[in-house]
Amino acid sequence: MKKQFYLFLLLMLFNCTSYANNLVIGTPSYNSSNNQISFTIKWDNSWRVNSGPSNWDAVWVFVKRQPCGINGIWSHAVLSTTSNDHTITGSYGLEIDAVGDGMGVFVRRPSAAGNAIGSFATNSTVTLKLSGTYNPALIGSTSNSDNFKVIGIEMVYVPQGSFYIGDGRSTNSSNFSDGILRAAKQITASVQSSGIGTYANYTNAPSYANVVSLPNTFPLGYNGFYCMKYEISQQQIVDYLNTLSYDQQKARLGVWPGRLPNALGTYFSNANNSYRQEIKITTAGTDNTIPAVFGLTNAYNAYLPAGYLNWQDLASYLDWSGLRPMTEFEFEKACRGTLAPVPYEYPWGNTIINTSSGGMSNVNTASEKMNIVNDGLTHYNWDGGPMRSGFAATSNSNRVQAGASFYGIMELAGNLFEQCIGGGSSYNYAGFTNVNGDGVLMNNGLANVTGWPINGGLSSGTIYKGGGFYNNTSNNNYFQVSDRSFYQGQATNGNTTRDRATGGRGVRTF
């Protein structure tokens, strides 16, 4: 009976009438006397289940503020770290979890919700208490007429608990060119508390692992964390770019030679809107003073993942938003959950994979989806660009048909490559910890968190997981949970080159 109930929950998790990430945050209002900001929030496809995965989704909400004036610099607002200082009203009983560093809050279904699944059809009103501290310090005089941005990212909670890395596939040496495990290894509380140690504990050769032992401060995935439900979207990159200074924008655009924020129509990703990437400058900036305004050519691109992200782009976005990169161990936990590993499995838990090779209906709309409904449906074998987040989920799909992970995280295989901490290289990434971003970037727009790799690329301490939209059927192994074909990271110099099928997502320790 318990097993049947668990499968029923997995079916219910995707039995929704909306298929995409329809998070809507209303225009914020600021109350200076109480130092509070209020806004409305709603989103689709929310859940909380107390059986099976025993997890929930939430929205990570954070605030940016810009003083009025021509040179006002956007700063990250530090919120109260006391949950009761924040309020939310509405018919759904939503709750707010403050966090210890004040970088934002989590909004989620209440603990008493039980097995609650569905969408929030009406707005709930959120009121957040600002602490009065800003990272970096506000530049310019502040007033009630300052500009505020309230930004939300849909997340999924991955609970604390034991799980397996590796899928126990054959020990034939020919199967180890990608550095997989000889056999599945369980990550337990004791493994996390002592550290996983040397290469022999998780790979079959030193070239596939970190150059030194991984200590107990390295996130192996045992401890609970939040993971982004979807890959970073083009709209999220637009929100990020529009809070950077002119010099920071210039540095990020400079990945492509000759691009400056003062040129109207300049694309962030490529020379034109190739591979469905349409982030561009809609209002030109002024040299060294006023930053450019970025936007999207088409509204539907807001639902499409952002490609052409190199490691520096990903790390910068995650630091800016108070998140952090995930490790390859956490990636496997997010995919497999607590279930025993299946040899050659995909994130949806079996070895079946299907693609429609780009065949879509409702093209270029918020409800864009694959033309077929099938088990193990993922987006690959089509070199036309990514599809919108949640493209395989329909009103009748279950976990396997939706291509969802054990915890309900979407597109961990196909669409865009995921960039994680890990792999094997001459770079020592043992200093990476679960420290989250602080909302502050360097003058060149790069992340400033100690222990994060600065550059991606070959032998950088970063690893590619999950495959991309242009990988064909001969590369099906790229989509497998435990595949480490790209254990050396990006084959090109990742701090100067962006690939069309490379994106990413972040996590947050909580």
Short mmCIF file of C-alpha atoms in Angstrom, two decimals:
data_model
loop_
_atom_site.label_atom_id
_atom_site.label_comp_id
_atom_site.label_asym_id
_atom_site.label_seq_id
_atom_site.Cartn_x
_atom_site.Cartn_y
_atom_site.Cartn_z
CA MET A 1 0.00 0.00 0.00
CA LYS A 2 2.80 2.43 0.82
CA LYS A 3 4.44 1.85 -2.56
CA GLN A 4 1.16 2.44 -4.39
CA PHE A 5 0.59 5.68 -2.47
CA TYR A 6 4.09 6.89 -3.33
CA LEU A 7 3.52 6.29 -7.05
CA PHE A 8 0.20 8.13 -6.80
CA LEU A 9 2.01 11.15 -5.35
CA LEU A 10 4.47 11.15 -8.21
CA LEU A 11 1.56 11.17 -10.65
CA MET A 12 -0.21 13.97 -8.76
CA LEU A 13 2.94 16.07 -8.68
CA PHE A 14 2.62 16.73 -12.41
CA ASN A 15 -1.14 16.52 -12.74
CA CYS A 16 -1.44 20.28 -13.20
CA THR A 17 -3.25 22.40 -15.77
CA SER A 18 -0.27 24.75 -16.31
CA TYR A 19 3.01 23.47 -17.56
CA ALA A 20 5.58 26.22 -17.15
CA ASN A 21 7.17 28.30 -14.45
CA ASN A 22 4.44 30.92 -14.16
CA LEU A 23 5.78 32.78 -11.14
CA VAL A 24 4.25 36.27 -10.89
CA ILE A 25 5.46 38.89 -8.40
CA GLY A 26 3.51 42.13 -8.26
CA THR A 27 4.89 45.66 -8.22
CA PRO A 28 6.44 46.31 -4.79
CA SER A 29 5.54 49.20 -2.49
CA TYR A 30 7.88 50.54 0.19
CA ASN A 31 6.92 51.80 3.66
CA SER A 32 9.81 53.91 4.96
CA SER A 33 8.41 54.29 8.49
CA ASN A 34 8.46 50.52 9.01
CA ASN A 35 11.28 49.80 6.56
CA GLN A 36 9.07 47.20 4.88
CA ILE A 37 8.36 46.26 1.30
CA SER A 38 5.09 44.63 0.19
CA PHE A 39 4.10 42.82 -3.00
CA THR A 40 1.87 40.03 -4.25
CA ILE A 41 3.02 36.57 -5.29
CA LYS A 42 1.57 33.52 -7.03
CA TRP A 43 2.93 30.56 -8.95
CA ASP A 44 1.81 27.32 -10.58
CA ASN A 45 2.65 23.68 -10.02
CA SER A 46 3.37 23.98 -6.31
CA TRP A 47 3.37 21.08 -3.87
CA ARG A 48 4.17 19.75 -0.45
CA VAL A 49 4.16 15.98 0.13
CA ASN A 50 4.79 14.19 3.41
CA SER A 51 5.32 10.75 1.85
CA GLY A 52 7.60 9.45 -0.89
CA PRO A 53 9.99 12.33 -1.64
CA SER A 54 8.76 14.12 1.51
CA ASN A 55 9.59 17.53 0.12
CA TRP A 56 8.13 20.75 -1.23
CA ASP A 57 8.75 23.58 -3.61
CA ALA A 58 9.24 27.22 -2.62
CA VAL A 59 10.13 30.60 -4.05
CA TRP A 60 13.44 32.19 -3.10
CA VAL A 61 12.66 35.91 -2.82
CA PHE A 62 15.29 38.65 -2.57
CA VAL A 63 15.32 42.44 -2.91
CA LYS A 64 17.53 44.91 -4.77
CA ARG A 65 17.38 48.68 -4.15
CA GLN A 66 18.58 51.65 -6.20
CA PRO A 67 18.69 55.20 -4.85
CA CYS A 68 17.19 57.81 -7.15
CA GLY A 69 19.72 59.72 -9.17
CA ILE A 70 21.64 59.26 -12.36
CA ASN A 71 24.43 57.23 -10.75
CA GLY A 72 22.41 55.19 -8.29
CA ILE A 73 23.99 51.77 -7.77
CA TRP A 74 21.78 48.73 -7.20
CA SER A 75 22.49 47.03 -3.88
CA HIS A 76 21.28 43.81 -2.30
CA ALA A 77 18.91 44.47 0.60
CA VAL A 78 19.65 42.41 3.70
CA LEU A 79 16.36 41.22 5.22
CA SER A 80 15.51 40.43 8.81
CA THR A 81 16.76 37.00 9.83
CA THR A 82 13.70 36.46 12.06
CA SER A 83 10.86 34.70 10.23
CA ASN A 84 8.17 36.36 12.33
CA ASP A 85 9.30 39.80 11.15
CA HIS A 86 7.87 38.93 7.73
CA THR A 87 4.19 38.33 7.00
CA ILE A 88 2.08 36.81 4.26
CA THR A 89 -1.68 36.95 3.89
CA GLY A 90 -3.93 34.98 1.56
CA SER A 91 -6.18 31.96 1.39
CA TYR A 92 -3.42 29.38 1.12
CA GLY A 93 -1.70 29.77 4.48
CA LEU A 94 1.72 30.24 2.92
CA GLU A 95 4.67 30.56 5.27
CA ILE A 96 7.95 32.47 5.17
CA ASP A 97 11.34 31.10 6.23
CA ALA A 98 14.01 33.71 6.93
CA VAL A 99 17.66 32.73 6.51
CA GLY A 100 20.68 33.39 8.69
CA ASP A 101 22.53 35.71 6.30
CA GLY A 102 19.48 37.81 5.42
CA MET A 103 20.01 37.43 1.67
CA GLY A 104 16.33 36.65 1.11
CA VAL A 105 13.47 34.47 2.32
CA PHE A 106 11.74 31.28 1.21
CA VAL A 107 7.99 31.38 0.60
CA ARG A 108 6.36 27.94 0.67
CA ARG A 109 3.28 25.92 1.48
CA PRO A 110 2.64 25.49 5.23
CA SER A 111 4.07 22.57 7.18
CA ALA A 112 0.56 21.38 7.98
CA ALA A 113 -0.45 21.27 4.32
CA GLY A 114 0.10 17.51 4.13
CA ASN A 115 -0.07 16.24 0.56
CA ALA A 116 -0.97 19.52 -1.13
CA ILE A 117 -0.51 19.89 -4.87
CA GLY A 118 -1.71 22.54 -7.30
CA SER A 119 -1.43 26.21 -8.24
CA PHE A 120 -2.07 29.50 -6.48
CA ALA A 121 -4.82 31.02 -8.58
CA THR A 122 -4.95 34.29 -6.64
CA ASN A 123 -2.30 36.55 -5.22
CA SER A 124 -1.04 36.37 -1.66
CA THR A 125 0.41 39.56 -0.20
CA VAL A 126 3.94 39.35 1.20
CA THR A 127 5.46 41.98 3.49
CA LEU A 128 9.18 41.76 4.13
CA LYS A 129 11.14 43.57 6.83
CA LEU A 130 14.37 45.13 5.56
CA SER A 131 17.23 45.24 8.04
CA GLY A 132 18.61 48.56 6.85
CA THR A 133 21.86 46.97 5.66
CA TYR A 134 22.79 46.76 1.98
CA ASN A 135 25.48 44.82 0.12
CA PRO A 136 27.22 46.79 -1.29
CA ALA A 137 26.48 50.05 0.51
CA LEU A 138 23.90 52.25 -1.22
CA ILE A 139 25.45 54.96 -3.39
CA GLY A 140 23.43 58.20 -3.36
CA SER A 141 20.68 59.64 -1.17
CA THR A 142 17.83 57.29 -0.31
CA SER A 143 14.16 58.19 -0.27
CA ASN A 144 10.69 56.69 -0.59
CA SER A 145 10.96 57.19 -4.34
CA ASP A 146 13.94 54.81 -4.66
CA ASN A 147 13.64 51.94 -7.09
CA PHE A 148 13.10 48.41 -5.78
CA LYS A 149 13.24 45.07 -7.53
CA VAL A 150 11.73 42.02 -5.86
CA ILE A 151 13.01 38.91 -7.60
CA GLY A 152 11.79 35.34 -7.16
CA ILE A 153 13.31 32.01 -8.17
CA GLU A 154 11.37 28.76 -7.94
CA MET A 155 13.23 26.21 -5.84
CA VAL A 156 12.75 22.61 -4.69
CA TYR A 157 13.79 21.34 -1.28
CA VAL A 158 16.07 18.28 -1.30
CA PRO A 159 15.87 16.83 2.22
CA GLN A 160 18.76 15.67 4.36
CA GLY A 161 19.43 11.96 4.06
CA SER A 162 21.54 9.16 2.66
CA PHE A 163 21.73 8.50 -1.08
CA TYR A 164 23.97 6.85 -3.68
CA ILE A 165 26.51 8.25 -6.10
CA GLY A 166 27.48 6.10 -9.07
CA ASP A 167 25.14 3.64 -10.72
CA GLY A 168 27.02 0.37 -10.25
CA ARG A 169 27.53 -0.30 -13.94
CA SER A 170 29.96 -2.95 -15.24
CA THR A 171 33.54 -3.02 -13.97
CA ASN A 172 34.86 -3.60 -17.49
CA SER A 173 37.66 -1.07 -17.88
CA SER A 174 36.26 0.16 -21.19
CA ASN A 175 33.32 1.56 -19.29
CA PHE A 176 35.50 3.84 -17.21
CA SER A 177 36.75 6.34 -19.75
CA ASP A 178 34.48 8.89 -18.05
CA GLY A 179 35.70 8.15 -14.53
CA ILE A 180 32.54 6.65 -13.08
CA LEU A 181 32.46 4.58 -9.93
CA ARG A 182 33.33 0.90 -9.93
CA ALA A 183 30.18 0.46 -7.85
CA ALA A 184 27.59 2.69 -6.30
CA LYS A 185 28.68 4.31 -3.06
CA GLN A 186 26.29 5.46 -0.37
CA ILE A 187 26.74 8.94 1.06
CA THR A 188 25.72 8.75 4.70
CA ALA A 189 25.92 11.09 7.68
CA SER A 190 29.24 9.56 8.66
CA VAL A 191 30.68 10.00 5.15
CA GLN A 192 29.63 13.66 5.15
CA SER A 193 30.95 14.28 8.66
CA SER A 194 34.35 12.74 7.89
CA GLY A 195 34.65 13.77 4.22
CA ILE A 196 34.75 11.40 1.27
CA GLY A 197 38.55 11.49 1.15
CA THR A 198 40.75 10.39 -1.74
CA TYR A 199 39.92 9.50 -5.33
CA ALA A 200 39.62 5.77 -4.54
CA ASN A 201 36.46 6.45 -2.55
CA TYR A 202 34.52 7.82 -5.49
CA THR A 203 36.34 7.14 -8.79
CA ASN A 204 38.57 4.46 -10.27
CA ALA A 205 41.65 6.59 -11.04
CA PRO A 206 43.26 9.74 -9.59
CA SER A 207 42.90 11.63 -12.89
CA TYR A 208 39.11 11.56 -12.47
CA ALA A 209 39.06 13.12 -9.00
CA ASN A 210 40.19 16.14 -7.06
CA VAL A 211 43.93 16.42 -6.56
CA VAL A 212 43.62 16.12 -2.77
CA SER A 213 41.14 14.49 -0.41
CA LEU A 214 37.71 16.09 -0.18
CA PRO A 215 37.10 17.18 3.44
CA ASN A 216 33.90 17.24 5.48
CA THR A 217 33.35 20.89 4.53
CA PHE A 218 32.81 19.90 0.91
CA PRO A 219 29.07 19.50 0.11
CA LEU A 220 28.56 15.83 -0.71
CA GLY A 221 24.77 16.08 -0.81
CA TYR A 222 23.85 14.41 2.48
CA ASN A 223 22.74 17.66 4.09
CA GLY A 224 19.51 19.29 2.94
CA PHE A 225 19.57 22.02 0.32
CA TYR A 226 17.29 23.91 -2.04
CA CYS A 227 17.80 23.44 -5.80
CA MET A 228 16.42 25.63 -8.58
CA LYS A 229 13.38 23.93 -10.09
CA TYR A 230 14.34 25.05 -13.60
CA GLU A 231 17.47 26.13 -15.44
CA ILE A 232 18.28 29.85 -15.27
CA SER A 233 15.94 31.63 -17.67
CA GLN A 234 16.63 34.44 -20.10
CA GLN A 235 14.38 36.74 -18.06
CA GLN A 236 16.42 35.99 -14.95
CA ILE A 237 19.61 36.97 -16.79
CA VAL A 238 17.90 40.19 -17.92
CA ASP A 239 16.99 40.99 -14.29
CA TYR A 240 20.60 40.34 -13.28
CA LEU A 241 22.16 42.45 -16.05
CA ASN A 242 19.85 45.37 -15.30
CA THR A 243 21.23 45.77 -11.77
CA LEU A 244 24.91 45.80 -12.78
CA SER A 245 27.02 48.93 -13.13
CA TYR A 246 28.24 50.08 -16.54
CA ASP A 247 31.71 48.65 -15.88
CA GLN A 248 30.29 45.32 -14.74
CA GLN A 249 28.12 45.10 -17.85
CA LYS A 250 31.09 46.01 -20.00
CA ALA A 251 33.17 43.20 -18.49
CA ARG A 252 30.45 40.59 -19.03
CA LEU A 253 29.77 41.73 -22.61
CA GLY A 254 33.53 41.76 -23.21
CA VAL A 255 33.52 37.97 -23.40
CA TRP A 256 32.58 38.66 -27.01
CA PRO A 257 35.23 41.10 -28.37
CA GLY A 258 34.16 44.62 -29.24
CA ARG A 259 30.84 44.64 -27.38
CA LEU A 260 29.98 47.59 -25.14
CA PRO A 261 26.92 48.64 -23.12
CA ASN A 262 26.63 51.88 -25.12
CA ALA A 263 25.57 50.10 -28.33
CA LEU A 264 21.83 49.70 -28.84
CA GLY A 265 20.77 46.23 -29.99
CA THR A 266 23.94 44.48 -28.75
CA TYR A 267 23.23 40.85 -27.88
CA PHE A 268 24.49 39.31 -24.66
CA SER A 269 24.95 35.84 -26.13
CA ASN A 270 25.94 36.00 -29.78
CA ALA A 271 26.14 38.32 -32.76
CA ASN A 272 22.43 37.82 -33.38
CA ASN A 273 19.46 35.95 -31.96
CA SER A 274 20.80 32.49 -32.79
CA TYR A 275 19.68 29.33 -30.98
CA ARG A 276 16.65 31.14 -29.53
CA GLN A 277 18.77 33.43 -27.36
CA GLU A 278 17.42 36.99 -27.54
CA ILE A 279 18.84 38.93 -24.60
CA LYS A 280 19.95 42.31 -25.93
CA ILE A 281 20.38 45.99 -25.09
CA THR A 282 17.09 47.87 -25.50
CA THR A 283 18.38 51.19 -24.11
CA ALA A 284 22.02 52.07 -24.66
CA GLY A 285 24.14 53.07 -21.70
CA THR A 286 26.49 56.04 -21.40
CA ASP A 287 30.23 55.39 -21.28
CA ASN A 288 31.42 54.64 -17.73
CA THR A 289 28.38 56.22 -16.08
CA ILE A 290 24.86 55.04 -16.91
CA PRO A 291 24.42 51.30 -17.46
CA ALA A 292 22.47 49.87 -20.37
CA VAL A 293 18.98 48.42 -20.09
CA PHE A 294 18.62 44.85 -21.33
CA GLY A 295 15.44 43.22 -22.53
CA LEU A 296 14.03 40.42 -24.68
CA THR A 297 13.05 40.66 -28.33
CA ASN A 298 10.07 38.37 -27.75
CA ALA A 299 8.07 37.90 -24.56
CA TYR A 300 8.09 34.10 -24.84
CA ASN A 301 11.86 34.07 -24.36
CA ALA A 302 11.23 34.80 -20.69
CA TYR A 303 10.26 31.11 -20.39
CA LEU A 304 13.31 29.80 -22.25
CA PRO A 305 16.55 28.85 -20.47
CA ALA A 306 19.58 31.06 -20.97
CA GLY A 307 22.30 29.41 -23.04
CA TYR A 308 25.77 30.74 -23.76
CA LEU A 309 26.53 30.95 -20.02
CA ASN A 310 30.15 30.31 -19.20
CA TRP A 311 31.28 29.49 -15.69
CA GLN A 312 31.91 33.12 -14.81
CA ASP A 313 28.38 34.05 -15.91
CA LEU A 314 26.86 31.27 -13.82
CA ALA A 315 28.93 31.99 -10.71
CA SER A 316 28.24 35.72 -11.00
CA TYR A 317 24.48 35.19 -11.27
CA LEU A 318 24.44 32.83 -8.29
CA ASP A 319 26.50 35.14 -6.09
CA TRP A 320 24.26 38.07 -7.10
CA SER A 321 21.12 36.11 -6.13
CA GLY A 322 22.39 34.70 -2.82
CA LEU A 323 22.67 31.14 -4.16
CA ARG A 324 25.72 28.97 -4.89
CA PRO A 325 26.88 26.38 -7.43
CA MET A 326 25.97 22.75 -6.80
CA THR A 327 28.48 19.94 -6.64
CA GLU A 328 28.29 16.88 -8.86
CA PHE A 329 27.41 14.86 -5.74
CA GLU A 330 24.43 17.13 -5.09
CA PHE A 331 23.45 16.78 -8.75
CA GLU A 332 23.15 13.00 -8.34
CA LYS A 333 21.18 13.44 -5.11
CA ALA A 334 18.82 15.87 -6.85
CA CYS A 335 18.27 13.33 -9.66
CA ARG A 336 18.16 9.99 -7.86
CA GLY A 337 16.91 10.87 -4.42
CA THR A 338 16.89 8.06 -1.88
CA LEU A 339 16.26 5.27 -4.39
CA ALA A 340 18.79 2.57 -5.16
CA PRO A 341 20.75 3.34 -8.33
CA VAL A 342 19.80 1.78 -11.66
CA PRO A 343 22.66 1.14 -14.12
CA TYR A 344 22.67 3.73 -16.91
CA GLU A 345 19.62 5.51 -15.46
CA TYR A 346 18.36 8.95 -16.39
CA PRO A 347 17.08 11.55 -13.88
CA TRP A 348 13.52 10.23 -14.21
CA GLY A 349 14.63 6.90 -12.73
CA ASN A 350 14.86 4.41 -15.61
CA THR A 351 16.81 3.75 -18.82
CA ILE A 352 14.13 4.88 -21.29
CA ILE A 353 14.83 8.04 -23.28
CA ASN A 354 12.85 9.64 -26.10
CA THR A 355 13.02 12.84 -28.09
CA SER A 356 10.82 14.50 -30.68
CA SER A 357 13.91 16.08 -32.25
CA GLY A 358 12.51 19.57 -32.05
CA GLY A 359 8.91 18.79 -32.98
CA MET A 360 6.86 21.31 -30.98
CA SER A 361 3.36 22.64 -30.63
CA ASN A 362 2.36 26.08 -29.32
CA VAL A 363 5.76 27.23 -30.55
CA ASN A 364 7.05 30.52 -29.17
CA THR A 365 4.41 30.72 -26.45
CA ALA A 366 4.43 30.19 -22.69
CA SER A 367 2.76 26.78 -23.22
CA GLU A 368 5.27 25.49 -25.79
CA LYS A 369 5.67 21.72 -25.52
CA MET A 370 6.82 18.58 -27.31
CA ASN A 371 4.43 17.15 -29.89
CA ILE A 372 4.56 13.72 -28.34
CA VAL A 373 3.93 12.41 -24.84
CA ASN A 374 6.17 9.49 -24.01
CA ASP A 375 8.24 8.03 -21.19
CA GLY A 376 11.67 9.59 -20.75
CA LEU A 377 10.93 12.57 -22.97
CA THR A 378 13.78 15.05 -23.05
CA HIS A 379 14.99 17.76 -25.43
CA TYR A 380 17.97 16.66 -27.50
CA ASN A 381 18.95 15.66 -31.06
CA TRP A 382 17.86 19.09 -32.39
CA ASP A 383 20.34 21.89 -32.93
CA GLY A 384 17.80 24.70 -32.83
CA GLY A 385 18.04 25.86 -29.23
CA PRO A 386 16.46 25.02 -25.87
CA MET A 387 12.74 24.66 -25.17
CA ARG A 388 10.81 26.40 -22.43
CA SER A 389 11.16 25.05 -18.92
CA GLY A 390 8.77 22.21 -18.13
CA PHE A 391 8.25 21.43 -21.84
CA ALA A 392 7.57 17.71 -21.28
CA ALA A 393 5.02 18.10 -18.50
CA THR A 394 1.33 18.01 -19.41
CA SER A 395 -1.91 17.87 -17.46
CA ASN A 396 -1.73 14.06 -17.47
CA SER A 397 1.98 13.29 -17.23
CA ASN A 398 3.72 11.48 -14.39
CA ARG A 399 7.35 11.78 -13.29
CA VAL A 400 8.75 9.56 -16.05
CA GLN A 401 6.74 11.25 -18.79
CA ALA A 402 7.62 14.72 -17.52
CA GLY A 403 11.32 13.89 -17.34
CA ALA A 404 11.37 15.01 -13.72
CA SER A 405 13.79 14.03 -10.99
CA PHE A 406 12.89 12.14 -7.82
CA TYR A 407 12.22 15.47 -6.08
CA GLY A 408 10.34 17.15 -8.95
CA ILE A 409 13.27 19.13 -10.39
CA MET A 410 12.97 19.68 -14.13
CA GLU A 411 15.37 19.33 -17.08
CA LEU A 412 18.34 17.85 -15.22
CA ALA A 413 18.94 16.02 -18.50
CA GLY A 414 18.75 17.59 -21.95
CA ASN A 415 17.91 21.16 -22.92
CA LEU A 416 21.10 22.75 -21.54
CA PHE A 417 24.23 21.36 -19.89
CA GLU A 418 24.44 21.86 -16.12
CA GLN A 419 27.67 23.29 -14.68
CA CYS A 420 28.72 21.84 -11.33
CA ILE A 421 31.69 21.82 -8.98
CA GLY A 422 33.64 18.59 -9.34
CA GLY A 423 35.36 16.42 -11.89
CA GLY A 424 39.04 15.67 -12.07
CA SER A 425 41.74 18.15 -12.89
CA SER A 426 44.89 19.84 -11.73
CA TYR A 427 42.70 22.45 -10.07
CA ASN A 428 42.05 21.87 -6.38
CA TYR A 429 38.39 22.49 -5.56
CA ALA A 430 38.52 20.97 -2.06
CA GLY A 431 38.14 24.48 -0.61
CA PHE A 432 34.60 24.79 -1.94
CA THR A 433 32.04 24.85 0.89
CA ASN A 434 28.31 25.39 1.32
CA VAL A 435 28.74 29.17 1.72
CA ASN A 436 26.08 30.99 -0.28
CA GLY A 437 26.52 34.14 -2.35
CA ASP A 438 26.27 37.53 -0.63
CA GLY A 439 24.71 39.61 -3.41
CA VAL A 440 27.97 41.49 -4.02
CA LEU A 441 30.03 41.27 -7.22
CA MET A 442 33.50 42.55 -8.04
CA ASN A 443 33.94 45.60 -10.27
CA ASN A 444 34.35 43.29 -13.26
CA GLY A 445 31.07 41.57 -12.47
CA LEU A 446 32.62 38.36 -11.16
CA ALA A 447 31.65 36.41 -8.06
CA ASN A 448 33.74 37.17 -4.98
CA VAL A 449 33.09 34.08 -2.85
CA THR A 450 36.17 32.32 -1.47
CA GLY A 451 36.53 28.75 -2.71
CA TRP A 452 34.52 29.12 -5.92
CA PRO A 453 36.50 28.44 -9.12
CA ILE A 454 37.21 31.73 -10.87
CA ASN A 455 37.38 30.38 -14.41
CA GLY A 456 35.66 27.48 -16.08
CA GLY A 457 37.13 25.53 -18.93
CA LEU A 458 39.55 22.64 -19.10
CA SER A 459 40.85 21.39 -15.73
CA SER A 460 39.06 24.08 -13.75
CA GLY A 461 37.31 22.18 -10.96
CA THR A 462 34.03 22.33 -12.86
CA ILE A 463 32.15 19.50 -14.55
CA TYR A 464 29.38 19.35 -17.16
CA LYS A 465 26.37 17.18 -16.40
CA GLY A 466 23.10 16.33 -18.11
CA GLY A 467 23.76 16.88 -21.82
CA GLY A 468 22.39 19.54 -24.15
CA PHE A 469 19.86 20.07 -26.92
CA TYR A 470 22.29 19.43 -29.79
CA ASN A 471 23.64 16.10 -28.48
CA ASN A 472 22.38 13.32 -30.72
CA THR A 473 21.34 9.74 -30.06
CA SER A 474 24.94 8.55 -30.11
CA ASN A 475 25.53 10.66 -26.96
CA ASN A 476 22.70 9.28 -24.84
CA ASN A 477 25.17 8.56 -22.06
CA TYR A 478 25.58 12.32 -21.49
CA PHE A 479 22.06 12.39 -20.05
CA GLN A 480 22.67 9.64 -17.52
CA VAL A 481 22.78 10.60 -13.84
CA SER A 482 26.25 9.23 -13.14
CA ASP A 483 27.91 10.06 -16.46
CA ARG A 484 31.18 11.98 -16.13
CA SER A 485 32.18 12.32 -19.77
CA PHE A 486 33.00 15.98 -19.14
CA TYR A 487 34.91 15.42 -15.91
CA GLN A 488 37.50 17.94 -17.07
CA GLY A 489 34.91 20.67 -17.53
CA GLN A 490 34.40 22.67 -20.69
CA ALA A 491 36.70 21.59 -23.50
CA THR A 492 37.42 25.21 -24.40
CA ASN A 493 38.63 28.08 -22.28
CA GLY A 494 35.48 28.70 -20.28
CA ASN A 495 36.32 32.21 -19.10
CA THR A 496 36.40 33.57 -22.66
CA THR A 497 34.09 31.24 -24.62
CA ARG A 498 30.40 30.57 -24.29
CA ASP A 499 28.70 27.51 -25.75
CA ARG A 500 25.14 27.65 -27.10
CA ALA A 501 23.93 24.65 -25.05
CA THR A 502 25.54 25.56 -21.73
CA GLY A 503 23.39 26.97 -18.97
CA GLY A 504 23.06 26.09 -15.32
CA ARG A 505 21.17 26.44 -12.08
CA GLY A 506 22.03 27.04 -8.46
CA VAL A 507 21.35 25.68 -5.02
CA ARG A 508 21.23 27.17 -1.54
CA THR A 509 22.21 25.65 1.77
CA PHE A 510 19.42 26.12 4.29
#
